[in-house]
Structure formats: structure tokens, C-alpha cells
CSV table of N, CA and C in Angstrom, one decimal:
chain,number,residue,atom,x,y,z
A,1,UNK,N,23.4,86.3,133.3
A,1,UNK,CA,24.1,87.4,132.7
A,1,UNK,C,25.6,87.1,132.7
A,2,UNK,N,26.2,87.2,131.5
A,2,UNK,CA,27.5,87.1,131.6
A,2,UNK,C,28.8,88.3,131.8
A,3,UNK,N,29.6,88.1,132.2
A,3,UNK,CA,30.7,89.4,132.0
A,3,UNK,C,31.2,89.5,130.8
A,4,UNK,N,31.6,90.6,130.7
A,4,UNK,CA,32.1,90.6,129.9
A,4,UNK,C,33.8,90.8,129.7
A,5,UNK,N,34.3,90.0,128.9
A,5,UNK,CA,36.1,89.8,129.0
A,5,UNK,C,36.7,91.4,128.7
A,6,UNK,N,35.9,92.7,128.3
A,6,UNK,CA,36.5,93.9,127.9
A,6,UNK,C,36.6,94.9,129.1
A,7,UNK,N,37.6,95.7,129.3
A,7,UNK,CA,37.5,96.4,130.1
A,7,UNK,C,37.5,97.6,129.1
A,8,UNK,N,37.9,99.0,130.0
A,8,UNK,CA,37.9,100.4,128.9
A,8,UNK,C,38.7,101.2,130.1
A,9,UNK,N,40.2,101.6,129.5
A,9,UNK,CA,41.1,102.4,130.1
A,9,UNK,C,40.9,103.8,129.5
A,10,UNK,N,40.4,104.6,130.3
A,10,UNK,CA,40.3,106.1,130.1
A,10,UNK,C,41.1,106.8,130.4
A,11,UNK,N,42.3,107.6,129.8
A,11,UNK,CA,43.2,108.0,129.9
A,11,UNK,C,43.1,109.9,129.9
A,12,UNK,N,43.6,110.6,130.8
A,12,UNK,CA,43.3,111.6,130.6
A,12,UNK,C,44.7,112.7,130.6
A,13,UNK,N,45.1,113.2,129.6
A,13,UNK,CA,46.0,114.4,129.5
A,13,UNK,C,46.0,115.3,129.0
A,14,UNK,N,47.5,115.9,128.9
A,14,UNK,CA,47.5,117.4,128.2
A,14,UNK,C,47.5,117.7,126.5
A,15,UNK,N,46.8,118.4,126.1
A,15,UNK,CA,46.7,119.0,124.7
A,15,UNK,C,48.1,118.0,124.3
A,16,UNK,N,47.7,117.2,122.7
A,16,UNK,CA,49.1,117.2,122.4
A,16,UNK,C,50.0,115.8,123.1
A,17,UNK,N,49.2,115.1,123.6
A,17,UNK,CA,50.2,114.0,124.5
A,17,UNK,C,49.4,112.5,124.3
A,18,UNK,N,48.4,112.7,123.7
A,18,UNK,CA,47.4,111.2,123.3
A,18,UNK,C,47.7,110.7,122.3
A,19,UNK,N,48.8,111.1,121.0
A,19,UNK,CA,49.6,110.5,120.2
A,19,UNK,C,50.3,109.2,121.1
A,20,UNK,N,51.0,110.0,122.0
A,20,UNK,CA,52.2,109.2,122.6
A,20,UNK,C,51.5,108.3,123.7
A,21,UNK,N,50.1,108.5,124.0
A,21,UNK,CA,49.6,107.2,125.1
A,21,UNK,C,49.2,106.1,123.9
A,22,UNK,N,48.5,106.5,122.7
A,22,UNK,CA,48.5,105.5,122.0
A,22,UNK,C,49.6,104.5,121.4
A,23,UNK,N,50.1,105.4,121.6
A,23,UNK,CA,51.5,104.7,120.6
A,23,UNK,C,52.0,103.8,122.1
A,24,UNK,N,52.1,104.0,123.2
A,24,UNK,CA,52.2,103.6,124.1
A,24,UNK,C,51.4,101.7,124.8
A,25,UNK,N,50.1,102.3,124.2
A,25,UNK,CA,49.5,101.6,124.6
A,25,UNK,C,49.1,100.2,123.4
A,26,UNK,N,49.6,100.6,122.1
A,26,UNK,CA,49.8,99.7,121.1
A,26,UNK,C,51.5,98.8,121.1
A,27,UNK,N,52.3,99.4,121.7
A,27,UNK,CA,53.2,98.9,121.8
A,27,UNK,C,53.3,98.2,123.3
A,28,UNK,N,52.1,97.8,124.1
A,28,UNK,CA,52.1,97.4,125.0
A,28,UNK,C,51.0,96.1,125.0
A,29,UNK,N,50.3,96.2,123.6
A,29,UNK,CA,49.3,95.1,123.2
A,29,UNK,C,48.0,95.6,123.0
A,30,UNK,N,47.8,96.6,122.8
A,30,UNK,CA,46.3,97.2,122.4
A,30,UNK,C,46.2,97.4,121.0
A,31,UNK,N,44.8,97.3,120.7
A,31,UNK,CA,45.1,97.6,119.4
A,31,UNK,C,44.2,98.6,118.5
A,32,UNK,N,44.3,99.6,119.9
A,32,UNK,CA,43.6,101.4,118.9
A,32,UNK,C,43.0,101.8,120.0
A,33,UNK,N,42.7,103.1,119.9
A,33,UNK,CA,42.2,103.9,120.8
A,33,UNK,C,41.3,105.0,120.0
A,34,UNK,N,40.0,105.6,120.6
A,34,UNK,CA,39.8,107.1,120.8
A,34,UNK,C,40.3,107.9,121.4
A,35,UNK,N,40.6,109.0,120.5
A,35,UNK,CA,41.1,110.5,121.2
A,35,UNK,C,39.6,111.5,121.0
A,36,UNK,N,39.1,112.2,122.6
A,36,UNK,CA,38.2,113.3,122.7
A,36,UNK,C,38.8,114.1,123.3
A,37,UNK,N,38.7,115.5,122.6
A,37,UNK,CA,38.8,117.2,123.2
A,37,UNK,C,38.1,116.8,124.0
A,38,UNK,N,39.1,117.4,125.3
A,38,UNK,CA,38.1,118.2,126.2
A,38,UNK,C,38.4,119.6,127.0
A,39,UNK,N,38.0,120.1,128.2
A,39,UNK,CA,38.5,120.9,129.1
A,39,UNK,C,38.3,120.8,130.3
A,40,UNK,N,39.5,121.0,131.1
A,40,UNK,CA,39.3,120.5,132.5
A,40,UNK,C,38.5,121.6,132.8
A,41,UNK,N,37.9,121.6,134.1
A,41,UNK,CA,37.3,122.6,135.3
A,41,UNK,C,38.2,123.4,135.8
A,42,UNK,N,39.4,123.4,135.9
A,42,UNK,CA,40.2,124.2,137.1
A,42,UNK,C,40.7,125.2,136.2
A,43,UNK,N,40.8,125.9,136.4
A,43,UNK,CA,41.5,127.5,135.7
A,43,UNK,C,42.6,127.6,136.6
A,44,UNK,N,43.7,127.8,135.9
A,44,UNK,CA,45.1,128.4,137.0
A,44,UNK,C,45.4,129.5,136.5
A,45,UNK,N,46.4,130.5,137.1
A,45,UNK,CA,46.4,132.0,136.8
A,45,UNK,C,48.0,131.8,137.1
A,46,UNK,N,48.6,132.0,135.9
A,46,UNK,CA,50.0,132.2,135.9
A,46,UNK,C,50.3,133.7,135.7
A,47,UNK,N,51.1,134.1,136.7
A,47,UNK,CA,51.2,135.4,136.5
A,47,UNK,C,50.5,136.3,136.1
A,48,UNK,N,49.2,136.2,136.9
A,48,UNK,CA,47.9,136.9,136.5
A,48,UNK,C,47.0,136.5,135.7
A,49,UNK,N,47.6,135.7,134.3
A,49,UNK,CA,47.2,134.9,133.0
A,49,UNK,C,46.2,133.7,133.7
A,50,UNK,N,45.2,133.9,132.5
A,50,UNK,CA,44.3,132.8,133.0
A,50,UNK,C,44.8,131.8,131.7
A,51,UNK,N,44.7,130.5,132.2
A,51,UNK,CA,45.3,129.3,131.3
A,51,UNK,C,44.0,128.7,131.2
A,52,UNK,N,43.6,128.2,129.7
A,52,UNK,CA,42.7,127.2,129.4
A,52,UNK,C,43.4,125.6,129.5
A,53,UNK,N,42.7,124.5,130.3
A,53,UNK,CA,43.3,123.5,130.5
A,53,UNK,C,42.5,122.4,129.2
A,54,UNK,N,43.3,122.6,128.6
A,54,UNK,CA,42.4,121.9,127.4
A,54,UNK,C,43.7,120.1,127.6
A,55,UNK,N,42.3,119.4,127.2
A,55,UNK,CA,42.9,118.0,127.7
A,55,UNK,C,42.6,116.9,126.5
A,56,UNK,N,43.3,115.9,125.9
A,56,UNK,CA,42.8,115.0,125.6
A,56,UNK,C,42.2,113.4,126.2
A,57,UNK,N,41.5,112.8,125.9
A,57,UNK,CA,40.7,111.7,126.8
A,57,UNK,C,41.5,110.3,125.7
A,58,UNK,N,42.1,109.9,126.0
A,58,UNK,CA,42.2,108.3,125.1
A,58,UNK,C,40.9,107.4,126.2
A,59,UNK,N,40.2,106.9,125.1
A,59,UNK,CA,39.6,105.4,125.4
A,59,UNK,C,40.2,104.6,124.6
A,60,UNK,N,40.5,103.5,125.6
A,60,UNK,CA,41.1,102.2,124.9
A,60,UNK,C,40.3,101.2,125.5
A,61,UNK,N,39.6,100.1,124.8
A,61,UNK,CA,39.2,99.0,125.1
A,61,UNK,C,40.2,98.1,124.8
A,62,UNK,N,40.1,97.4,125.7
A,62,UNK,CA,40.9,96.3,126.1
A,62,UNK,C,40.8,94.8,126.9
A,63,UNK,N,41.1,93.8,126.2
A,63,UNK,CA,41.0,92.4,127.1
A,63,UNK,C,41.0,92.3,128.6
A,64,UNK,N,41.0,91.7,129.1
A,64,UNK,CA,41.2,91.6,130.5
A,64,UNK,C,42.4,90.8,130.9
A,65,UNK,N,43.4,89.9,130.0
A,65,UNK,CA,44.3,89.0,129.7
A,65,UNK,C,45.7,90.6,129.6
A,66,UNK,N,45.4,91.6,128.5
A,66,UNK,CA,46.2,92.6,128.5
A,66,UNK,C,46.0,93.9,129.3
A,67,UNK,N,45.0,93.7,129.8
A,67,UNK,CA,44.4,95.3,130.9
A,67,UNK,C,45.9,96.1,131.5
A,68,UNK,N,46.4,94.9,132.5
A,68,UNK,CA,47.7,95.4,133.4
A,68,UNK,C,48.4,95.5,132.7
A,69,UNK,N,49.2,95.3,131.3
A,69,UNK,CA,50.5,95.6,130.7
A,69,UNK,C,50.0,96.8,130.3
A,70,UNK,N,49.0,97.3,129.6
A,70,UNK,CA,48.8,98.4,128.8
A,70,UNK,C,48.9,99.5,129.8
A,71,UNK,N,48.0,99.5,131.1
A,71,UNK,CA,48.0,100.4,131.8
A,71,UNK,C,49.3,100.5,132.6
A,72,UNK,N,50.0,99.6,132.9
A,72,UNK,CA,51.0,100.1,133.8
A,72,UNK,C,52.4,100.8,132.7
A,73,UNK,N,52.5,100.4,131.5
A,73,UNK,CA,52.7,100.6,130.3
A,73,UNK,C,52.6,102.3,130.2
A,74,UNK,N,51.3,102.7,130.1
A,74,UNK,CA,50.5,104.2,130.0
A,74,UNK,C,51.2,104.8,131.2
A,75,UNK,N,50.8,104.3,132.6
A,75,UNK,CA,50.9,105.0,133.4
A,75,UNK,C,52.9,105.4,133.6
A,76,UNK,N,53.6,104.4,133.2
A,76,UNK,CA,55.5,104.5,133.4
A,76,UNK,C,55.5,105.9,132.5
A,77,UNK,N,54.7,105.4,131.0
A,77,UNK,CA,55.7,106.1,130.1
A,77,UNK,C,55.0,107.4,130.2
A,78,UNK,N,53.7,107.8,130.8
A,78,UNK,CA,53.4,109.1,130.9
A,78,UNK,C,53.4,109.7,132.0
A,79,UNK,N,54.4,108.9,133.3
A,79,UNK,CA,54.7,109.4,134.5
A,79,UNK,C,53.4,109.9,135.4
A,80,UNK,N,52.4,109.0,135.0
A,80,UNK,CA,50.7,109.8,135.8
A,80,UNK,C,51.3,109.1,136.9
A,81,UNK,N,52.4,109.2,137.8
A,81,UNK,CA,52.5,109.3,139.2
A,81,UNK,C,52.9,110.3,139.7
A,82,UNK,N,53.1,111.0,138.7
A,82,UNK,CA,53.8,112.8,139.3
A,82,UNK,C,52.7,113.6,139.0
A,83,UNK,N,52.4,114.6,139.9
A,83,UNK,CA,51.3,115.7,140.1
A,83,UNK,C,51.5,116.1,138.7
A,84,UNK,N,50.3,116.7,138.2
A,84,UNK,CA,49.7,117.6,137.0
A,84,UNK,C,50.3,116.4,135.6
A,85,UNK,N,50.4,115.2,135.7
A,85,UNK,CA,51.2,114.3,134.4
A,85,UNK,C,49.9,113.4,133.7
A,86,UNK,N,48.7,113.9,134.5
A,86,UNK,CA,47.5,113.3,134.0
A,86,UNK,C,47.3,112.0,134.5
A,87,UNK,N,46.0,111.7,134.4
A,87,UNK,CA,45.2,110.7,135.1
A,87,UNK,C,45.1,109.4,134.1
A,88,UNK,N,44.6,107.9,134.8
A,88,UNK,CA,44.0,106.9,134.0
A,88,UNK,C,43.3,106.0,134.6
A,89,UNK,N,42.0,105.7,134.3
A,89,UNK,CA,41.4,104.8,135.0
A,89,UNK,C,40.7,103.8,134.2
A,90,UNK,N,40.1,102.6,135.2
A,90,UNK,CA,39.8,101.4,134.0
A,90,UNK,C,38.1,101.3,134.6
A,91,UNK,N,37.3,100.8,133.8
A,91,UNK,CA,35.9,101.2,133.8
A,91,UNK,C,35.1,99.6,133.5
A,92,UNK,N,34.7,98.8,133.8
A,92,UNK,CA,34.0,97.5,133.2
A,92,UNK,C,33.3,97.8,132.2
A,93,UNK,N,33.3,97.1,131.3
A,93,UNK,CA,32.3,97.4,130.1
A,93,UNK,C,31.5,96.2,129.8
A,94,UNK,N,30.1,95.6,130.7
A,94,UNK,CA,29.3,95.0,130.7
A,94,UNK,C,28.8,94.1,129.4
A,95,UNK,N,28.7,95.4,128.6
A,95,UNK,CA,28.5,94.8,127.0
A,95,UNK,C,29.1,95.9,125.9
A,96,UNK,N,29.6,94.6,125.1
A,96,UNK,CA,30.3,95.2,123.9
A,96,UNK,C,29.8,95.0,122.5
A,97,UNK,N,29.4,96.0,121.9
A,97,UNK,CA,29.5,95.8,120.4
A,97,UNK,C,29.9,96.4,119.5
A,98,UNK,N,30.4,95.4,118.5
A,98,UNK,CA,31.1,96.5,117.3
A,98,UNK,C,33.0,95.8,117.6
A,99,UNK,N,33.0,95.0,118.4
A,99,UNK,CA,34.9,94.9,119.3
A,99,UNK,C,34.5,93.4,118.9
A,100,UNK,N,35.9,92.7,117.8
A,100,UNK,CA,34.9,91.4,118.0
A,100,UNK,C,36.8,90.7,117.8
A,101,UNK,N,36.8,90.2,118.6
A,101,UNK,CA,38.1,88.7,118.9
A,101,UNK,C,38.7,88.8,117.1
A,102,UNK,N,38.3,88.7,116.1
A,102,UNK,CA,39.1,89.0,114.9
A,102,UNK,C,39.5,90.5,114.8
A,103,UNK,N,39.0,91.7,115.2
A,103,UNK,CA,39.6,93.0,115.4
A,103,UNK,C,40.7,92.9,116.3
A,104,UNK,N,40.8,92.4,117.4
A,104,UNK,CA,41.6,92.4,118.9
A,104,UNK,C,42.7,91.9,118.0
A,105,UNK,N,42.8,90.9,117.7
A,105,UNK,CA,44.1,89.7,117.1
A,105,UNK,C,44.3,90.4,116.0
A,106,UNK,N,44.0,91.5,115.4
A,106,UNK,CA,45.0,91.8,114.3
A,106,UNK,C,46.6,91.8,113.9
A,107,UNK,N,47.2,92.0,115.3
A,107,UNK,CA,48.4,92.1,115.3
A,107,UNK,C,49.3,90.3,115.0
């Protein structure tokens, strides 16, 4: 079995903010991402008000040669070190298809 050279950075934020992780993460050596709706689990009550936590998901596949620029890249310019600034994590992706070394090198 071989590995595979792709990883997959799952990026998780607020409604409205997965423009700017892409744009992020292209200007850091990626080259595209999915954006998925979703909604977190936790309900907060602002002044009585119930808030829907509606979130966007970036997946970005990514080499393993650019993995650390893009993410640490994501993580500065979206400040996911400060409480409630959203999450990002990296995932192995065993096997790939459809992702092929002439898509990657477009740039």
C-alpha cells in the first residue's frame, strides 16, 4: 500500500468568512477549495436571543510539500488562535481521485 502525497485541511468558520480562507489559502499555494453550509451544535442566548451558529466548512486538498504554509497561512490570517475565530484541522487522505499533479501545478 502506498501513501498518499495529499493531505485535506478542513477549515471551519463563521457564515461569510470562507471567501477570505480561500483567498488565503490560494495565496499561500493551494489551488481551490470546497465551501459546505453547515450548523454548529451549541446555541448561545444573547440577551435572551437564541443565535443560530451557522458556519462554513472549507476543504482544501493539499500536497504535503505545501500542507504547513497554507495552514499556518489560514490559521495567522483567520486568527483560529483566539476563542470563537474558528477551527482547522488536517485529515490524511489515503486515496485520491479526480486531484491529478497537472490540476495542482496550474499556477
Amino acid at each position: 500500500m502506498t501513501t498518499s502525497k495529499y493531505k485535506l485541511i478542513a477549515t471551519i468558520v463563521g457564515k461569510g468568512k470562507s471567501g477570505r480562507v480561500i483567498d488565503v489559502a490560494h495565496e499561500a499555494g493551494a489551488t481551490g477549495g470546497t465551501v459546505l453550509l453547515a450548523h454548529g451544535a451549541a446555541v448561545r442566548l444573547l440577551l435572551g436571543i437564541s443565535i443560530d451558529p451557522e458556519k462554513e466548512i472549507v476543504l482544501t486538498v493539499i500536497g504535503e510539500d505545501k500542507l504547513q504554509q497554507v495552514l499556518d497561512a489560514i490559521a495567522t490570517e483567520m486568527e483560529l488562535d483566539c476563542p470563537n475565530k474558528g477551527l482547522a484541522f488536517v485529515l490524511p487522505l489515503d486515496q485520491v481521485v479526480g486531484f491529478t499533479e497537472a490540476a495542482n501545478d496550474e499556477d
